[in-house]
Coordinates of C-alpha atoms in Angstrom, one line a residue:
M1 CA 67.1 78.6 86.1
T2 CA 67.8 82.3 85.9
S3 CA 70.5 83.2 83.3
L4 CA 72.7 86.3 82.9
D5 CA 70.4 87.6 80.2
D6 CA 67.5 87.7 82.8
L7 CA 69.4 90.1 85.1
P8 CA 69.3 93.9 84.8
I9 CA 73.1 94.2 84.1
R10 CA 74.5 97.3 82.3
D11 CA 73.6 97.3 78.6
D12 CA 77.3 97.7 77.7
L13 CA 78.2 94.5 79.5
R14 CA 75.7 92.3 77.6
G15 CA 77.2 89.9 75.3
L16 CA 80.7 90.1 76.8
S17 CA 82.7 87.2 78.0
P18 CA 84.8 87.1 81.2
Y19 CA 88.5 86.3 81.3
G20 CA 88.6 82.6 80.4
A21 CA 92.0 81.0 80.7
P22 CA 91.5 77.2 81.4
H23 CA 92.3 76.4 85.1
L24 CA 93.2 72.8 85.0
H25 CA 95.6 70.9 87.3
L26 CA 97.9 68.8 85.2
P27 CA 101.5 67.6 85.5
V28 CA 102.8 70.3 83.2
E29 CA 100.9 73.6 83.3
L30 CA 102.4 76.1 80.8
N31 CA 99.3 78.1 79.7
V32 CA 99.1 81.3 81.9
N33 CA 102.7 82.5 82.0
E34 CA 103.2 81.7 85.6
N35 CA 106.7 81.3 87.1
T36 CA 106.6 77.6 87.6
H37 CA 109.7 77.6 89.8
P38 CA 109.0 77.2 93.5
I39 CA 110.0 80.0 96.0
P40 CA 113.3 79.0 97.7
E41 CA 112.7 77.4 101.1
D42 CA 114.5 80.0 103.1
V43 CA 112.6 82.8 101.5
A44 CA 109.3 81.0 102.1
R45 CA 110.3 80.6 105.7
D46 CA 110.9 84.4 106.1
I47 CA 107.6 85.2 104.4
I48 CA 105.7 82.8 106.7
E49 CA 107.3 84.4 109.7
A50 CA 106.4 87.9 108.5
I51 CA 102.8 86.8 108.0
A52 CA 102.7 85.2 111.4
R53 CA 103.8 88.5 113.0
E54 CA 101.0 90.3 111.2
L55 CA 98.4 87.8 112.4
L56 CA 99.0 88.9 115.9
T57 CA 97.4 92.3 115.1
V58 CA 95.1 91.2 112.2
N59 CA 92.1 92.4 114.3
R60 CA 93.1 95.9 113.2
Y61 CA 92.9 97.4 109.7
P62 CA 96.1 97.3 107.7
D63 CA 98.2 100.4 106.9
R64 CA 96.0 102.1 104.3
E65 CA 99.0 103.7 102.7
F66 CA 101.1 100.5 102.7
T67 CA 104.1 102.6 103.5
A68 CA 106.7 99.9 104.1
L69 CA 105.7 98.1 100.9
R70 CA 106.0 101.3 98.8
D71 CA 109.4 101.9 100.3
S72 CA 110.5 98.3 99.4
L73 CA 109.1 98.6 95.9
A74 CA 110.8 101.9 95.3
G75 CA 114.1 100.4 96.6
Y76 CA 113.7 97.5 94.2
L77 CA 113.0 99.6 91.2
G78 CA 115.7 102.2 91.8
E79 CA 115.7 105.0 89.1
G80 CA 115.6 107.6 91.9
L81 CA 112.0 106.6 92.8
S82 CA 110.6 107.0 96.3
R83 CA 107.4 105.9 98.0
E84 CA 105.6 108.9 96.6
N85 CA 106.0 107.5 93.1
I86 CA 104.7 104.0 93.9
W87 CA 101.2 102.5 94.1
A88 CA 100.2 98.9 94.6
A89 CA 97.1 96.7 94.6
N90 CA 95.8 93.2 94.4
G91 CA 97.6 92.2 91.2
S92 CA 98.4 94.4 88.3
N93 CA 94.8 93.9 87.0
E94 CA 93.5 95.9 90.0
V95 CA 96.2 98.5 89.4
L96 CA 95.0 98.9 85.7
Q97 CA 91.4 98.9 86.8
Q98 CA 92.1 101.8 89.2
I99 CA 93.9 103.7 86.4
M100 CA 90.8 103.3 84.2
Q101 CA 88.5 104.4 87.1
A102 CA 90.5 107.5 87.6
F103 CA 91.3 108.5 84.0
G104 CA 88.8 106.6 81.9
G105 CA 85.1 105.9 82.3
P106 CA 81.9 106.8 80.4
G107 CA 82.6 109.2 77.6
R108 CA 86.3 108.4 77.5
S109 CA 88.3 106.0 75.5
V110 CA 91.5 103.9 75.7
L111 CA 93.7 102.9 72.7
G112 CA 95.4 99.5 72.7
F113 CA 97.2 97.5 70.0
P114 CA 95.9 93.9 69.7
P115 CA 96.9 91.2 69.9
T116 CA 97.7 92.2 73.4
Y117 CA 96.8 91.3 77.0
S118 CA 93.1 90.5 76.9
M119 CA 92.4 92.0 80.3
H120 CA 93.1 95.5 78.9
S121 CA 89.9 95.5 76.9
I122 CA 88.0 93.6 79.6
I123 CA 88.9 96.2 82.2
A124 CA 88.0 99.0 79.8
A125 CA 84.5 97.4 79.4
S126 CA 84.1 97.0 83.1
T127 CA 84.8 100.7 83.7
G128 CA 82.6 101.9 80.9
T129 CA 85.7 103.1 78.9
A130 CA 85.4 102.7 75.1
W131 CA 88.1 100.3 73.8
I132 CA 89.8 101.3 70.5
A133 CA 91.8 98.6 68.7
G134 CA 94.8 100.0 66.9
Q135 CA 96.8 98.1 64.4
R136 CA 100.4 96.9 64.8
D137 CA 103.1 97.0 62.2
A138 CA 104.6 93.9 60.6
D139 CA 106.0 91.3 63.1
Y140 CA 103.7 92.7 65.9
L141 CA 105.9 95.8 66.3
I142 CA 104.7 99.3 67.0
S143 CA 106.8 102.1 65.5
P144 CA 106.6 105.7 66.7
A145 CA 104.9 106.7 63.5
T146 CA 102.2 104.1 63.9
A147 CA 101.5 105.0 67.5
V148 CA 101.2 108.7 66.6
E149 CA 99.0 108.0 63.6
W150 CA 96.5 106.0 65.7
I151 CA 96.5 108.6 68.5
E152 CA 95.8 111.4 66.0
R153 CA 93.1 109.4 64.2
T154 CA 91.2 108.2 67.3
K155 CA 92.0 110.9 69.9
P156 CA 91.9 108.6 73.0
D157 CA 92.1 109.7 76.6
I158 CA 94.5 106.8 77.5
V159 CA 97.0 104.7 75.5
F160 CA 97.9 101.2 76.6
F161 CA 101.2 99.6 75.6
C162 CA 102.3 96.1 76.8
A163 CA 106.1 95.8 76.8
P164 CA 107.1 93.1 76.4
N165 CA 103.8 92.4 74.7
N166 CA 101.5 89.5 75.8
P167 CA 100.9 87.2 73.9
T168 CA 103.6 87.8 71.3
G169 CA 106.6 88.5 73.5
T170 CA 107.5 91.5 71.3
G171 CA 109.5 94.3 72.7
L172 CA 108.7 98.0 72.5
G173 CA 111.1 100.8 71.8
L174 CA 111.3 103.8 74.2
D175 CA 111.1 106.0 71.2
T176 CA 107.5 104.8 70.6
I177 CA 106.5 105.6 74.2
V178 CA 108.0 109.1 74.0
A179 CA 106.3 109.7 70.6
A180 CA 102.9 108.6 71.9
Y181 CA 103.3 110.7 75.1
D182 CA 104.2 113.8 73.1
A183 CA 101.3 113.3 70.6
F184 CA 98.4 114.1 73.0
D185 CA 97.4 115.3 76.4
G186 CA 96.2 111.9 77.8
V187 CA 97.7 109.2 79.9
V188 CA 100.2 106.6 78.6
V189 CA 100.3 103.3 80.4
V190 CA 103.1 100.9 79.8
D191 CA 102.3 97.4 81.2
E192 CA 105.7 95.9 82.1
A193 CA 104.5 92.7 83.7
Y194 CA 107.4 90.8 82.0
A195 CA 110.1 93.4 82.3
E196 CA 112.5 91.2 84.3
F197 CA 112.7 88.8 81.3
M198 CA 113.8 91.5 78.8
P199 CA 117.4 91.2 77.4
S200 CA 120.1 92.4 79.7
G201 CA 120.7 96.1 79.3
R202 CA 117.3 96.8 77.7
P203 CA 116.1 100.0 79.3
S204 CA 112.7 100.1 81.0
A205 CA 110.0 102.7 80.5
L206 CA 110.9 103.6 84.2
T207 CA 113.8 105.6 82.7
L208 CA 111.3 107.9 81.0
L209 CA 109.2 108.9 84.1
E210 CA 111.2 112.1 85.0
G211 CA 109.4 115.1 83.6
R212 CA 106.5 113.0 82.2
P213 CA 103.6 113.2 84.8
R214 CA 101.1 111.5 82.5
L215 CA 103.3 108.4 82.0
I216 CA 102.5 105.3 84.2
V217 CA 104.6 102.1 84.3
S218 CA 102.8 99.1 85.8
R219 CA 104.6 96.0 87.1
T220 CA 103.8 92.8 88.9
M221 CA 105.3 90.4 91.4
S222 CA 103.4 87.5 89.8
K223 CA 106.0 86.6 87.2
A224 CA 109.7 87.1 88.1
F225 CA 109.0 86.8 91.8
A226 CA 106.8 83.7 91.5
F227 CA 104.1 85.5 93.5
A228 CA 101.1 84.9 91.3
G229 CA 99.0 83.5 94.1
A230 CA 99.8 86.3 96.4
R231 CA 98.3 88.9 94.1
L232 CA 100.6 92.0 94.2
G233 CA 100.8 94.4 91.3
Y234 CA 102.2 97.9 91.4
L235 CA 103.0 101.0 89.4
A236 CA 105.5 103.8 89.3
A237 CA 104.5 107.3 88.2
D238 CA 104.4 111.0 89.2
P239 CA 103.1 111.4 92.8
A240 CA 100.1 113.2 91.3
V241 CA 99.0 109.9 89.8
T242 CA 99.0 108.1 93.1
D243 CA 96.9 111.0 94.5
A244 CA 94.4 110.4 91.7
L245 CA 94.2 106.7 92.5
R246 CA 93.4 107.4 96.1
L247 CA 90.2 108.8 94.9
V248 CA 89.0 105.5 93.4
R249 CA 90.6 102.8 95.5
L250 CA 88.6 101.0 98.2
P251 CA 89.6 101.7 101.8
Y252 CA 92.3 99.3 103.1
H253 CA 92.4 97.5 99.7
L254 CA 95.7 95.7 100.5
S255 CA 95.5 93.3 103.4
A256 CA 98.2 93.3 106.1
L257 CA 99.1 89.8 105.2
T258 CA 99.7 90.7 101.5
Q259 CA 101.8 93.6 102.5
A260 CA 103.9 91.6 104.9
A261 CA 104.4 88.8 102.4
A262 CA 105.5 91.2 99.6
V263 CA 107.9 93.1 101.8
A264 CA 109.5 89.9 103.0
A265 CA 109.8 88.7 99.4
L266 CA 111.4 92.0 98.2
A267 CA 114.0 91.7 101.0
H268 CA 115.2 88.6 99.1
A269 CA 115.0 90.1 95.6
P270 CA 118.4 88.8 94.3
E271 CA 117.6 85.3 95.4
M272 CA 114.0 85.5 94.0
L273 CA 115.3 86.8 90.7
A274 CA 118.0 84.2 90.4
M275 CA 115.5 81.9 88.7
V276 CA 114.9 84.5 85.9
D277 CA 118.0 83.5 84.0
D278 CA 117.0 79.8 84.0
I279 CA 113.5 80.8 82.7
K280 CA 115.1 82.8 79.9
A281 CA 117.3 79.9 79.0
Q282 CA 114.2 77.6 78.8
R283 CA 112.4 80.2 76.7
D284 CA 115.3 80.4 74.2
R285 CA 115.5 76.6 74.2
I286 CA 111.8 76.4 73.2
V287 CA 112.5 78.8 70.3
T288 CA 115.4 76.8 69.1
V289 CA 113.7 73.4 69.2
L290 CA 110.4 74.5 67.8
T291 CA 112.3 76.1 64.9
E292 CA 114.1 72.8 64.3
L293 CA 110.7 71.1 64.2
G294 CA 109.5 73.4 61.5
Y295 CA 107.4 75.8 63.5
T296 CA 107.8 79.6 63.5
P297 CA 108.3 80.9 67.0
W298 CA 108.3 84.6 67.4
P299 CA 111.3 86.3 69.1
S300 CA 110.3 86.7 72.8
E301 CA 111.4 89.1 75.5
A302 CA 109.0 87.6 78.0
N303 CA 108.7 84.2 79.8
F304 CA 106.7 82.6 77.0
V305 CA 106.8 81.9 73.3
L306 CA 104.1 82.4 70.7
F307 CA 104.7 80.0 67.8
G308 CA 103.1 79.7 64.4
G309 CA 103.1 77.2 61.6
V310 CA 100.5 75.1 63.5
D311 CA 98.1 73.4 61.0
D312 CA 95.4 72.7 63.5
P313 CA 95.9 74.5 66.8
E314 CA 92.9 72.9 68.5
W315 CA 94.1 69.4 67.6
L316 CA 97.6 70.1 68.8
W317 CA 96.4 71.7 72.0
Q318 CA 94.1 68.7 72.8
Q319 CA 96.9 66.2 72.0
L320 CA 99.2 67.9 74.5
L321 CA 96.4 68.1 77.0
D322 CA 95.9 64.3 76.7
R323 CA 99.5 63.9 77.6
G324 CA 99.1 66.0 80.7
I325 CA 100.5 69.2 79.2
I326 CA 98.5 72.4 78.9
I327 CA 99.5 75.4 76.8
R328 CA 97.4 78.3 75.5
N329 CA 95.2 78.5 72.4
L330 CA 94.5 82.2 72.1
G331 CA 92.5 81.9 68.9
I332 CA 95.3 83.4 66.7
P333 CA 95.1 81.5 63.5
G334 CA 97.9 78.9 63.1
H335 CA 99.4 79.8 66.5
L336 CA 99.7 78.6 70.1
R337 CA 101.5 80.0 73.1
V338 CA 103.6 78.2 75.7
S339 CA 105.1 79.4 78.9
A340 CA 108.8 78.7 79.7
G341 CA 108.7 76.3 82.6
T342 CA 111.4 74.5 84.6
A343 CA 113.9 72.4 82.7
A344 CA 111.9 69.3 83.3
E345 CA 108.6 70.9 82.3
T346 CA 110.2 72.3 79.1
T347 CA 111.6 69.0 78.3
A348 CA 108.2 67.3 78.7
F349 CA 106.7 69.8 76.3
L350 CA 109.4 69.6 73.7
D351 CA 109.5 65.8 73.8
A352 CA 105.7 65.7 73.2
M353 CA 106.0 68.2 70.4
R354 CA 108.7 66.1 68.7
E355 CA 106.5 63.0 69.0
L356 CA 103.3 64.8 67.7
T357 CA 105.2 66.5 64.9
V358 CA 106.7 63.2 63.6
D359 CA 103.3 61.4 63.9
R360 CA 101.5 64.3 62.1
M361 CA 104.0 64.3 59.3
A362 CA 103.8 60.5 59.0
S363 CA 100.0 60.4 58.8

């Protein structure tokens, strides 16, 4: 049988591994930071009706400029943004890929700060952009001085920040973003996939866009809007950025059905976001209980918790799996990550952790 090594793929892709989060169907799935709350029935009904209307003209190509969707996203974000500031694609991964295609590529580089979202380096590789791994400060933080130091040392074309950071849940100060922007002439991308889960009153990088045409803030509807299966990511930036992305996007890249579903969901934004407070409560509950059990969870501003103090991550991961609960083993020594689920899902995870911890201590 032919293997990948037998094919004439690009040399810079040889030896790489694709994104590999386990995709198992179990009673409690808390491994990929999904919003495990179902979409409210009345919202789902409106989305279905919107899709049904689009089906009547699905023989025609969709609005290539997805105008209604960009208007809806601008209205949701506020901050004085208009459709000219907004871009969208099939998930934030495609948004980030298009950024790399426009501003990265062969002979260019992107600076990131691991541990961070693994797709950042994967997308870099897929676009022929050199990935530079910077180092974080203690407690997974990034100070302005650290960001500037790495920019001056490596001279990247693009800097990626993840705020809150995945997989650590760590926040990022706006002063770090400003310092990085002022330190070079390249593009600064702030991945705010989990922005809705930040502490109340915490300002978003969206507040920094005015007067900074090289700053890009990416978002997603996958998390807070429980829209992971719909695949809708977007960004806010200077209108010149969206012009640049038009040069690399494929024609009609957002289907009419995706556009209709997203617009309908955004029309119910308050109702869709009502579940966020419950998710944050479950996240904080996880931190409290794991601390009581002797683990060391990191403070999180996202919808998940990274926790240390795990003697054997592979053993604990497998024991939870055997009980119908899947969380994430990211390969960080002594650590595992768990998404905040519904109250019932969180209870199932915490009860299993209590049982396993007691058994482990007794053995």
